[in-house]
Coordinates of C-alpha atoms in Angstrom, one line a residue:
Chain A
M1 CA -2.6 105.0 21.8
L2 CA -2.1 105.3 25.4
A3 CA 1.3 106.8 25.1
L4 CA -0.2 109.7 22.6
L5 CA -2.7 110.3 25.1
V6 CA -0.4 111.0 27.8
L7 CA 1.4 113.1 25.6
G8 CA -1.4 115.1 24.8
A9 CA -2.7 115.6 28.4
S10 CA 0.5 115.9 30.2
P11 CA 2.7 119.0 29.7
A12 CA 5.4 118.2 32.0
F13 CA 5.9 114.7 29.9
A14 CA 5.4 116.8 26.5
Q15 CA 8.3 119.0 27.5
K16 CA 10.5 116.1 27.7
K17 CA 10.3 115.9 23.8
T18 CA 11.2 119.7 23.1
P19 CA 15.0 120.2 22.9
A20 CA 14.0 124.0 25.0
K21 CA 15.5 123.2 28.5
A22 CA 12.5 124.8 30.4
P23 CA 13.0 124.6 34.4
A24 CA 10.2 122.5 34.8
Q25 CA 12.0 119.9 32.6
K26 CA 15.1 120.0 34.9
A27 CA 12.8 119.2 38.0
A28 CA 11.3 116.5 36.5
T29 CA 14.7 114.9 35.9
T30 CA 16.4 115.7 38.9
G31 CA 17.1 112.4 41.0
V32 CA 15.0 112.2 43.8
P33 CA 16.6 110.8 47.1
A34 CA 16.4 107.3 47.9
A35 CA 15.4 108.0 51.5
V36 CA 12.3 109.7 50.0
L37 CA 11.5 107.1 47.7
L38 CA 11.6 104.5 50.4
K39 CA 9.3 106.3 52.8
G40 CA 7.0 106.9 49.8
K41 CA 6.9 103.2 48.9
S42 CA 6.0 102.4 52.6
V43 CA 3.0 104.5 52.5
Y44 CA 2.3 102.8 49.1
T45 CA 2.7 99.4 50.6
Q46 CA 0.1 100.3 53.4
S47 CA -2.4 102.4 51.8
C48 CA -2.5 101.8 47.9
L49 CA -1.1 98.6 46.8
S50 CA -4.1 96.4 47.7
C51 CA -6.0 98.2 45.0
H52 CA -3.5 99.3 42.5
Q53 CA -1.1 96.3 43.0
A54 CA 2.4 96.0 43.9
D55 CA 3.7 97.0 40.5
G56 CA 1.5 99.8 40.0
A57 CA -0.6 98.1 36.8
G58 CA -3.9 98.2 38.7
V59 CA -6.8 95.8 38.2
D60 CA -8.4 95.7 34.6
G61 CA -11.8 97.2 34.6
L62 CA -11.6 98.2 38.5
N63 CA -8.8 99.8 40.0
P64 CA -6.6 102.1 37.2
P65 CA -3.0 101.6 36.7
L66 CA -0.6 104.2 38.1
G67 CA 1.7 104.1 35.2
K68 CA 2.0 106.9 33.0
T69 CA -1.6 108.0 33.5
D70 CA -2.5 111.8 32.8
Y71 CA -3.8 112.0 36.4
V72 CA -0.3 111.0 37.9
L73 CA 1.8 113.0 35.3
G74 CA -0.3 115.6 35.0
D75 CA -1.5 118.8 37.1
K76 CA 0.0 118.2 40.8
T77 CA -3.4 120.3 42.5
R78 CA -5.5 117.5 40.8
L79 CA -3.2 114.8 42.0
I80 CA -3.2 115.8 45.4
N81 CA -7.0 116.4 45.5
V82 CA -7.3 112.8 44.1
L83 CA -5.7 111.7 47.9
L84 CA -7.4 114.2 49.9
N85 CA -11.1 113.7 48.1
G86 CA -10.9 110.2 46.4
L87 CA -12.4 109.6 43.2
Q88 CA -15.1 107.7 41.7
G89 CA -16.8 107.5 37.8
Q90 CA -14.1 109.1 36.0
D91 CA -12.3 107.4 33.1
I92 CA -8.7 107.4 33.1
N93 CA -6.7 107.7 29.8
G94 CA -9.9 106.7 28.4
E95 CA -10.9 103.8 30.4
P96 CA -13.8 103.4 32.9
Y97 CA -13.1 102.1 36.1
H98 CA -15.9 100.2 38.6
N99 CA -14.4 100.5 42.1
V100 CA -14.3 103.6 44.3
M101 CA -11.0 105.3 45.5
P102 CA -11.4 106.4 48.9
S103 CA -10.2 109.5 50.4
Q104 CA -6.7 108.9 51.8
D105 CA -7.1 112.1 54.1
Y106 CA -5.9 110.3 57.4
L107 CA -2.3 110.6 55.6
T108 CA -0.3 113.1 57.1
D109 CA 1.0 116.0 54.5
Q110 CA 4.5 114.4 55.0
Q111 CA 3.2 111.1 53.8
M112 CA 0.8 112.5 51.1
A113 CA 4.1 114.4 49.5
D114 CA 6.2 111.0 50.0
V115 CA 3.9 108.8 48.2
L116 CA 3.0 110.9 45.5
T117 CA 6.5 111.4 44.8
Y118 CA 7.0 107.7 45.0
V119 CA 4.3 107.1 42.6
R120 CA 5.5 109.8 40.1
N121 CA 8.9 108.1 39.9
S122 CA 8.0 104.5 39.9
F123 CA 6.2 102.1 37.2
G124 CA 7.7 103.9 34.3
N125 CA 7.1 107.3 35.6
K126 CA 9.7 110.1 35.7
A127 CA 8.4 113.5 37.3
S128 CA 9.1 116.1 39.5
V129 CA 8.7 115.8 43.5
V130 CA 5.6 116.6 45.2
T131 CA 6.5 118.7 48.4
V132 CA 4.6 118.9 51.8
A133 CA 4.1 122.6 50.8
E134 CA 2.2 121.6 48.1
V135 CA -0.1 119.2 49.7
K136 CA -0.6 122.0 52.6
A137 CA -1.2 124.5 50.3
V138 CA -4.1 122.1 48.6
R139 CA -5.4 120.9 51.9
G140 CA -5.7 124.3 52.7
A141 CA -7.9 125.6 50.0
K142 CA -10.0 122.6 50.8
K143 CA -11.0 123.6 54.0
Chain B
M1 CA -40.6 73.9 18.0
K2 CA -39.7 71.1 20.5
N3 CA -41.1 68.3 18.2
S4 CA -39.5 69.6 15.1
L5 CA -36.1 69.0 17.1
I6 CA -36.7 65.8 18.9
R7 CA -37.6 64.2 15.5
P8 CA -34.2 64.2 14.0
F9 CA -32.7 63.2 16.8
L10 CA -34.6 60.3 17.2
L11 CA -33.7 59.3 13.8
S12 CA -29.9 60.0 13.8
A13 CA -29.6 58.4 17.3
A14 CA -31.2 55.1 15.9
I15 CA -28.8 55.5 13.1
A16 CA -26.2 55.9 14.9
G17 CA -27.0 53.0 17.1
S18 CA -24.3 51.6 19.3
F19 CA -21.8 54.2 18.6
G20 CA -23.4 56.1 21.5
F21 CA -25.1 59.5 20.7
Y22 CA -22.7 62.2 21.5
A23 CA -20.6 60.4 19.4
L24 CA -22.9 61.6 16.3
N25 CA -22.6 65.3 17.1
S26 CA -19.1 65.7 17.8
K27 CA -17.0 62.8 18.0
P28 CA -15.9 62.7 14.1
T29 CA -15.1 66.0 13.6
V30 CA -14.9 68.3 16.8
V31 CA -11.1 67.9 17.7
A32 CA -9.1 69.4 20.7
D33 CA -6.5 71.7 19.9
P34 CA -3.1 70.0 20.3
N35 CA -2.4 72.0 23.2
N36 CA -5.6 71.9 24.7
A37 CA -6.0 75.8 24.1
G38 CA -3.6 76.3 26.5
L39 CA -5.6 74.8 29.3
K40 CA -4.7 72.1 32.1
L41 CA -7.7 69.6 32.2
L42 CA -8.3 66.4 33.8
P43 CA -7.8 62.9 32.1
G44 CA -9.9 62.3 29.1
F45 CA -10.7 66.2 28.7
G46 CA -9.7 68.0 25.6
A47 CA -10.4 72.0 24.7
L48 CA -9.9 74.0 21.7
V49 CA -10.5 77.5 21.1
V50 CA -13.6 78.3 19.4
A51 CA -13.1 81.9 18.2
E52 CA -10.9 84.7 19.5
T53 CA -13.2 87.6 19.9
G54 CA -11.0 90.2 21.0
E55 CA -13.7 91.6 23.1
R56 CA -14.5 91.8 26.6
A57 CA -16.6 88.6 26.7
R58 CA -19.0 88.0 29.8
H59 CA -21.7 85.7 29.8
I60 CA -22.5 83.5 27.0
A61 CA -25.7 81.2 25.8
I62 CA -26.3 78.7 23.2
T63 CA -29.2 77.6 21.1
P64 CA -30.4 74.1 20.6
Q65 CA -29.2 74.7 17.1
G66 CA -25.7 75.4 18.5
N67 CA -25.7 79.2 17.8
L68 CA -23.5 80.8 20.4
Y69 CA -24.8 84.3 21.7
V70 CA -22.0 86.3 23.5
K71 CA -22.6 89.5 25.7
L72 CA -20.1 91.8 25.6
N73 CA -19.2 94.3 28.5
R74 CA -19.2 97.1 26.1
P75 CA -20.2 97.2 22.3
T76 CA -17.3 96.8 19.7
K77 CA -16.6 100.1 17.9
D78 CA -19.5 99.4 15.4
G79 CA -22.1 99.1 18.5
K80 CA -22.3 95.9 18.5
G81 CA -23.0 94.3 22.6
I82 CA -23.9 91.0 21.5
L83 CA -22.2 88.7 19.1
E84 CA -23.6 85.6 17.4
L85 CA -20.9 83.0 16.2
K86 CA -21.5 80.0 14.7
A87 CA -19.4 77.0 14.2
G88 CA -18.1 74.6 11.3
P89 CA -17.7 71.1 11.7
T90 CA -14.3 71.2 13.4
G91 CA -15.8 73.3 15.9
K92 CA -14.1 76.9 15.0
A93 CA -16.8 79.5 14.9
T94 CA -16.7 82.7 13.3
V95 CA -18.8 85.7 14.3
T96 CA -22.0 85.7 12.0
G97 CA -23.7 88.8 13.6
G98 CA -23.8 91.2 16.1
F99 CA -26.7 93.8 17.7
G100 CA -27.8 95.4 20.8
N101 CA -25.6 98.7 21.1
Y102 CA -25.0 98.5 25.0
G103 CA -22.6 96.9 27.3
G104 CA -23.6 94.6 30.2
T105 CA -23.1 90.9 31.4
G106 CA -26.4 88.6 31.4
M107 CA -27.0 86.3 28.7
V108 CA -29.4 83.4 28.7
V109 CA -31.4 81.3 26.2
K110 CA -34.3 79.8 27.3
D111 CA -37.6 78.4 25.7
G112 CA -37.2 80.0 22.6
Y113 CA -35.9 83.7 23.5
L114 CA -32.6 85.0 24.1
Y115 CA -32.4 87.3 27.4
A116 CA -29.6 89.8 27.9
S117 CA -29.1 92.6 30.3
S118 CA -27.3 96.1 30.5
D119 CA -26.4 97.4 33.5
D120 CA -30.0 99.0 34.0
D121 CA -32.1 97.0 31.9
V122 CA -32.9 93.3 30.8
F123 CA -34.1 92.8 27.6
R124 CA -35.6 89.6 25.1
Y125 CA -35.3 88.8 21.8
K126 CA -37.4 86.0 20.3
L127 CA -35.5 82.9 18.4
D128 CA -37.0 81.3 15.5
A129 CA -36.6 77.9 14.4
K130 CA -33.2 78.1 13.6
G131 CA -31.8 79.8 16.8
E132 CA -31.7 83.3 14.9
V133 CA -32.7 86.2 16.8
T134 CA -36.0 87.8 14.8
N135 CA -36.0 91.4 16.6
P136 CA -32.5 92.4 16.8
T137 CA -33.2 96.2 16.9
Q138 CA -36.5 95.8 18.3
P139 CA -36.1 93.6 21.4
E140 CA -38.7 93.8 24.5
K141 CA -37.6 95.5 27.2
I142 CA -38.7 93.4 30.1
I143 CA -37.3 95.2 33.2
T144 CA -35.8 98.9 33.5
G145 CA -34.4 101.4 35.6
L146 CA -32.3 99.0 38.2
I147 CA -29.9 101.0 40.4
N148 CA -26.6 101.1 38.5
R149 CA -23.8 103.4 40.3
H150 CA -20.7 101.6 38.8
Q151 CA -19.7 99.4 41.1
H152 CA -21.1 95.8 41.5
E153 CA -23.0 97.0 38.4
G154 CA -23.6 94.0 36.2
K155 CA -27.2 92.8 36.0
S156 CA -26.6 88.6 36.0
I157 CA -29.9 86.9 35.4
A158 CA -31.2 83.3 35.5
L159 CA -34.9 81.7 34.5
D160 CA -36.5 79.1 36.6
N161 CA -39.1 76.7 35.0
A162 CA -42.3 78.7 35.8
G163 CA -41.8 81.9 33.9
N164 CA -39.7 83.9 36.3
I165 CA -36.9 85.6 35.6
Y166 CA -34.2 86.4 38.6
V167 CA -31.9 89.4 38.5
N168 CA -28.6 90.1 40.5
I169 CA -28.9 93.8 41.7
G170 CA -25.1 94.2 43.2
A171 CA -24.6 96.6 46.1
Y172 CA -23.2 99.7 45.1
S173 CA -20.8 99.5 48.1
N174 CA -18.0 97.2 49.6
S175 CA -19.4 96.7 53.1
C176 CA -21.8 100.0 53.7
Q177 CA -19.6 101.9 55.4
V178 CA -20.9 105.5 55.9
K179 CA -17.9 106.1 53.6
D180 CA -17.2 103.2 51.0
R181 CA -14.0 101.3 51.3
Q182 CA -12.8 104.3 53.5
K183 CA -10.5 103.2 56.8
G184 CA -12.4 102.9 59.7
S185 CA -15.7 104.4 58.5
L186 CA -18.4 102.3 60.3
G187 CA -21.4 100.7 58.7
Q188 CA -24.6 102.7 58.1
Q189 CA -27.7 101.7 60.3
N190 CA -29.6 99.1 58.8
C191 CA -27.9 99.5 55.7
P192 CA -30.4 101.4 53.2
I193 CA -28.6 100.0 50.2
L194 CA -30.5 96.8 50.7
D195 CA -33.9 98.5 49.6
S196 CA -33.1 98.7 45.9
A197 CA -29.9 96.7 45.6
G198 CA -27.5 94.1 47.3
G199 CA -30.1 91.0 46.7
I200 CA -31.9 88.9 44.0
W201 CA -35.0 90.6 42.6
Q202 CA -37.5 88.3 40.9
F203 CA -39.6 89.2 37.6
R204 CA -42.0 87.7 35.2
A205 CA -39.8 86.5 31.8
D206 CA -42.7 87.9 29.4
K207 CA -44.0 91.3 30.9
P208 CA -42.6 94.3 29.5
G209 CA -41.7 97.3 31.3
Q210 CA -41.1 96.2 35.0
S211 CA -39.1 98.1 37.4
Y212 CA -39.0 97.8 41.0
G213 CA -42.5 98.2 42.0
A214 CA -43.3 95.1 39.4
G215 CA -41.0 92.9 41.0
T216 CA -40.3 91.0 44.2
R217 CA -36.8 91.2 46.5
F218 CA -36.4 87.5 46.2
A219 CA -33.4 87.3 48.5
T220 CA -31.3 89.8 50.4
G221 CA -28.0 90.1 52.1
L222 CA -26.1 89.2 49.0
R223 CA -23.4 91.9 48.1
N224 CA -22.9 90.9 44.4
V225 CA -23.6 87.5 42.7
V226 CA -22.5 87.7 39.2
G227 CA -22.8 83.7 38.7
L228 CA -26.1 81.7 39.4
D229 CA -28.4 79.2 37.7
W230 CA -31.8 77.4 38.6
N231 CA -31.2 73.9 39.8
A232 CA -34.1 71.9 38.3
Q233 CA -33.5 69.0 40.5
S234 CA -34.0 70.9 43.8
N235 CA -36.1 73.5 42.2
Q236 CA -34.0 76.5 43.9
L237 CA -31.9 79.3 42.7
Y238 CA -28.3 78.7 43.5
V239 CA -26.0 81.7 43.5
M240 CA -22.1 82.9 43.9
Q241 CA -21.6 85.8 46.2
H242 CA -18.6 87.9 45.5
G243 CA -17.6 88.2 49.3
R244 CA -16.1 92.0 50.7
D245 CA -12.9 93.2 50.2
Q246 CA -10.2 94.7 52.4
L247 CA -10.8 93.5 56.0
H248 CA -7.0 94.8 56.4
D249 CA -7.2 98.2 54.5
I250 CA -10.2 99.2 56.7
F251 CA -9.2 97.5 60.2
P252 CA -5.5 97.3 60.2
E253 CA -5.6 96.7 64.1
L254 CA -7.9 93.8 63.7
Y255 CA -6.8 91.9 60.4
D256 CA -3.3 91.4 58.9
T257 CA -2.6 91.3 55.4
K258 CA -2.6 87.3 55.2
Q259 CA -5.9 87.1 57.0
S260 CA -7.5 89.7 54.9
A261 CA -6.0 87.4 51.7
E262 CA -8.0 84.6 53.3
L263 CA -11.0 86.2 54.7
P264 CA -13.9 85.7 53.8
A265 CA -14.9 82.9 51.5
E266 CA -16.8 83.3 48.1
C267 CA -19.8 81.5 49.1
M268 CA -22.4 79.3 47.3
Y269 CA -25.8 79.8 48.6
A270 CA -29.0 77.8 47.9
L271 CA -32.2 80.5 47.8
S272 CA -35.5 80.3 48.7
K273 CA -37.9 83.3 48.6
G274 CA -37.1 85.6 51.6
A275 CA -33.7 84.1 52.1
N276 CA -31.1 86.4 54.0
A277 CA -27.5 85.8 53.7
G278 CA -26.5 88.7 56.0
W279 CA -24.5 91.1 53.8
P280 CA -23.1 93.4 54.9
F281 CA -23.5 92.7 58.7
L282 CA -21.8 89.4 58.7
Y283 CA -19.1 87.3 56.7
Y284 CA -18.1 83.7 56.6
D285 CA -14.9 82.7 58.1
P286 CA -13.7 79.2 56.1
I287 CA -11.1 78.8 58.9
Q288 CA -13.4 79.1 61.7
H289 CA -16.2 77.8 59.6
K290 CA -18.8 80.6 61.2
K291 CA -20.6 83.4 60.1
I292 CA -18.8 86.4 62.0
L293 CA -20.0 89.6 62.6
A294 CA -18.5 92.4 60.2
P295 CA -16.2 95.1 62.1
E296 CA -18.3 97.8 60.4
Y297 CA -21.0 96.7 63.0
G298 CA -19.2 95.8 66.0
G299 CA -17.4 92.7 65.0
D300 CA -13.7 92.0 66.2
G301 CA -13.2 88.6 63.9
K302 CA -14.4 86.3 66.5
K303 CA -17.9 87.8 67.5
E304 CA -20.5 85.5 65.9
A305 CA -23.3 86.9 63.6
D306 CA -26.8 86.4 64.2
P307 CA -27.6 83.0 63.6
K308 CA -30.8 83.6 62.0
Y309 CA -29.0 84.8 58.5
L310 CA -28.4 82.1 55.7
E311 CA -25.7 79.1 55.9
P312 CA -23.6 79.2 52.9
A313 CA -23.9 75.7 50.8
V314 CA -20.2 75.8 49.9
A315 CA -17.5 78.2 50.7
Y316 CA -14.6 78.4 48.2
P317 CA -11.1 80.4 48.3
A318 CA -11.2 84.2 49.7
H319 CA -11.5 87.0 46.6
T320 CA -11.4 84.3 43.5
A321 CA -14.5 85.9 42.2
P322 CA -17.0 83.3 40.8
N323 CA -18.4 84.5 37.6
A324 CA -20.5 82.1 36.4
L325 CA -22.4 78.9 37.8
L326 CA -23.8 76.2 35.6
F327 CA -25.4 72.9 36.3
Y328 CA -24.4 70.6 33.9
T329 CA -27.2 68.3 32.6
G330 CA -25.2 66.8 29.4
T331 CA -24.5 63.2 28.8
M332 CA -21.2 63.8 27.1
F333 CA -19.2 64.1 30.2
P334 CA -18.7 60.9 32.7
E335 CA -22.1 60.4 35.0
K336 CA -20.4 62.0 37.9
Y337 CA -20.8 65.6 36.3
R338 CA -24.4 65.1 35.8
N339 CA -26.4 67.3 37.7
G340 CA -23.1 68.7 39.2
A341 CA -22.3 72.5 39.2
F342 CA -19.3 74.4 37.0
I343 CA -18.1 77.3 38.4
A344 CA -16.0 79.9 36.6
F345 CA -13.9 81.8 38.7
H346 CA -12.5 85.3 37.4
G347 CA -9.5 85.4 39.6
S348 CA -8.6 87.7 42.6
W349 CA -7.1 91.1 42.8
N350 CA -7.7 91.6 46.8
R351 CA -5.2 89.2 48.2
A352 CA -2.4 91.1 47.2
P353 CA 0.2 91.2 48.8
E354 CA -0.4 87.5 49.0
P355 CA -0.2 85.6 45.8
Q356 CA -3.1 86.2 43.7
K357 CA -5.6 83.0 43.0
G358 CA -8.3 81.7 41.0
Y359 CA -8.4 82.0 37.0
Y360 CA -10.2 78.4 36.9
I361 CA -12.9 76.3 36.2
V362 CA -14.2 74.4 39.6
F363 CA -16.3 71.4 39.4
Q364 CA -18.7 71.0 42.5
P365 CA -20.3 67.7 43.1
F366 CA -24.0 67.9 43.6
K367 CA -26.5 64.8 44.5
N368 CA -30.4 65.2 44.6
G369 CA -30.3 69.5 43.9
K370 CA -27.6 69.6 47.2
P371 CA -23.9 70.0 47.0
S372 CA -22.3 66.5 47.9
G373 CA -18.5 66.2 48.2
Q374 CA -15.3 67.9 47.7
W375 CA -15.1 70.4 45.1
E376 CA -11.9 70.2 42.3
V377 CA -10.1 72.4 39.8
F378 CA -11.9 71.3 36.8
A379 CA -9.9 73.4 34.1
D380 CA -6.7 75.3 34.9
N381 CA -4.0 77.6 33.5
F382 CA -6.5 80.2 32.0
A383 CA -3.6 82.8 33.3
G384 CA -1.1 81.2 30.9
S385 CA 1.3 80.2 34.0
P386 CA 1.4 80.0 37.6
A387 CA 3.8 82.8 37.7
N388 CA 1.0 85.2 35.7
A389 CA -1.8 83.9 38.3
I390 CA 0.6 84.7 41.3
A391 CA 1.3 88.2 40.0
G392 CA -2.3 88.7 39.1
H393 CA -1.6 89.1 35.2
P394 CA -3.6 86.2 33.8
D395 CA -3.6 86.1 29.9
H396 CA -7.6 85.1 30.1
K397 CA -9.9 85.6 33.1
P398 CA -13.2 82.9 33.0
C399 CA -16.4 84.9 32.8
G400 CA -19.3 82.7 31.1
L401 CA -20.1 79.2 30.6
A402 CA -22.5 77.2 28.8
Q403 CA -23.4 73.9 27.6
G404 CA -23.6 72.9 24.0
P405 CA -26.3 70.8 22.6
D406 CA -23.9 67.9 22.6
G407 CA -22.8 68.3 26.1
S408 CA -19.5 70.4 25.3
L409 CA -18.6 73.2 28.2
Y410 CA -18.4 76.4 26.7
V411 CA -16.0 79.0 28.4
S412 CA -16.0 82.8 27.9
E413 CA -13.7 85.2 29.1
D414 CA -13.3 89.0 29.3
K415 CA -9.8 89.6 29.2
A416 CA -8.5 88.8 25.6
G417 CA -12.4 87.6 24.5
T418 CA -11.0 83.8 23.8
I419 CA -14.1 81.3 23.7
Y420 CA -13.2 77.8 24.8
R421 CA -15.1 74.7 24.2
I422 CA -14.2 71.6 26.7
V423 CA -14.9 68.1 25.4
Y424 CA -14.8 64.5 26.5
N425 CA -13.1 62.7 24.3
Q426 CA -12.3 59.1 25.9
K427 CA -14.4 56.1 25.3

């Protein structure tokens, strides 16, 4: 049920199932440098762990998990905007969560790119990196 | 109704004679599960699984006839937000009915009525002489239009013996910052949230259609209260506050992660009309035993808060989330439990990266309506194992408490939806 939702909502994930070798799929499965993951993990520990927990499993009914959610694996602009603006009152994979995600806009573009790359490649996720340029573009569009 | 209940009781008590009266109701047939339902209990106590509802079972209530009503956090697939369960002779129960197409938390039986809350309203249903709801589709909506902003939204309820109902209206905020939970954001001046939330409101139990205008802000400065109960000995409302989160996340230069895990205490308060427990301007530090000025309002972890605010009655470990409070008036348990308090701790999440904690039932002794003596863990291992508890992945999360007619203690939980019954089985 959960997996179905993710498949339906996330083109990146769905592509992995198709035999065609799209460029997006290649990016999604190339290894991410260990140094980037390490930096991302450090930001995660500082800024995200207390709510989403060390294993990214979240807290029932309060803080959503970060494993295989359509937000994490889906559209990167939307994902970057979660960090820039925070989030409240949105169902995640069909579940409501009764806490507030505060804006993380005190993080630098580099820190956001690192932590999102880490999240997209941890907790059972495997997805393309988020680049500093992508974060910069979304932050710029917001201003 | 009272009479018809008392007469058979007297008759059977006379027949039971020297066996003692609770033995008559439960002893011959209600048996604890061989593994005590997986719980760790004190000597002499046993536990059984009454039912597996598979739903998010919040608060529970039991009629004098033994019918169990369970408030679900969200309705079942076929639209039932309240389940009715009836137990057979061994204590195992089956779901015998359901109604009320709304989620919520509050569930109380009092003087022939079943009270239930959604996250916005409070309803009451008439109970007949068999403890059955007579108007499942047409309850009286006694309270309506309470603020619900999807944080601390549960409207827990309790009734006194003078026809009043008390409703928690939780603050839709962690610490009344200008930007909720945002690193470094300071507190809003005078915290306007307190006008309509962050306290306990008092209404009449028998009047339909009451909203803020018809009620009274009975007590304020309470961030969120899920467990509350009326103490008939001191004629006072006792509440369990969920203390604030995230001291380290918001003010990392003032608090490290270890301090953030142990601060602030989860507090029990004894409320009188007009009480102010001081949220968001303070928190209670259980190590310094002081009310400390909140960092959002100029605090530094040491400056004390204005002494005018209410002193907690008891302090419990931080972030363990007390979700139910019950004053025990039964006679099944030994004498020391009579009129004392049971507290269901839902368990923590905001102790990370430190080990998580809670997922147990605490007993707090009381004397003459006041807490007296050290609390103890009464029933443990709802998590399933110490490792599950530490990791914050419990199998069960205690949420509701109720006392059965025979003095058994019932526990509900909203992770797997298990309903437990704890009995005393020593002579």
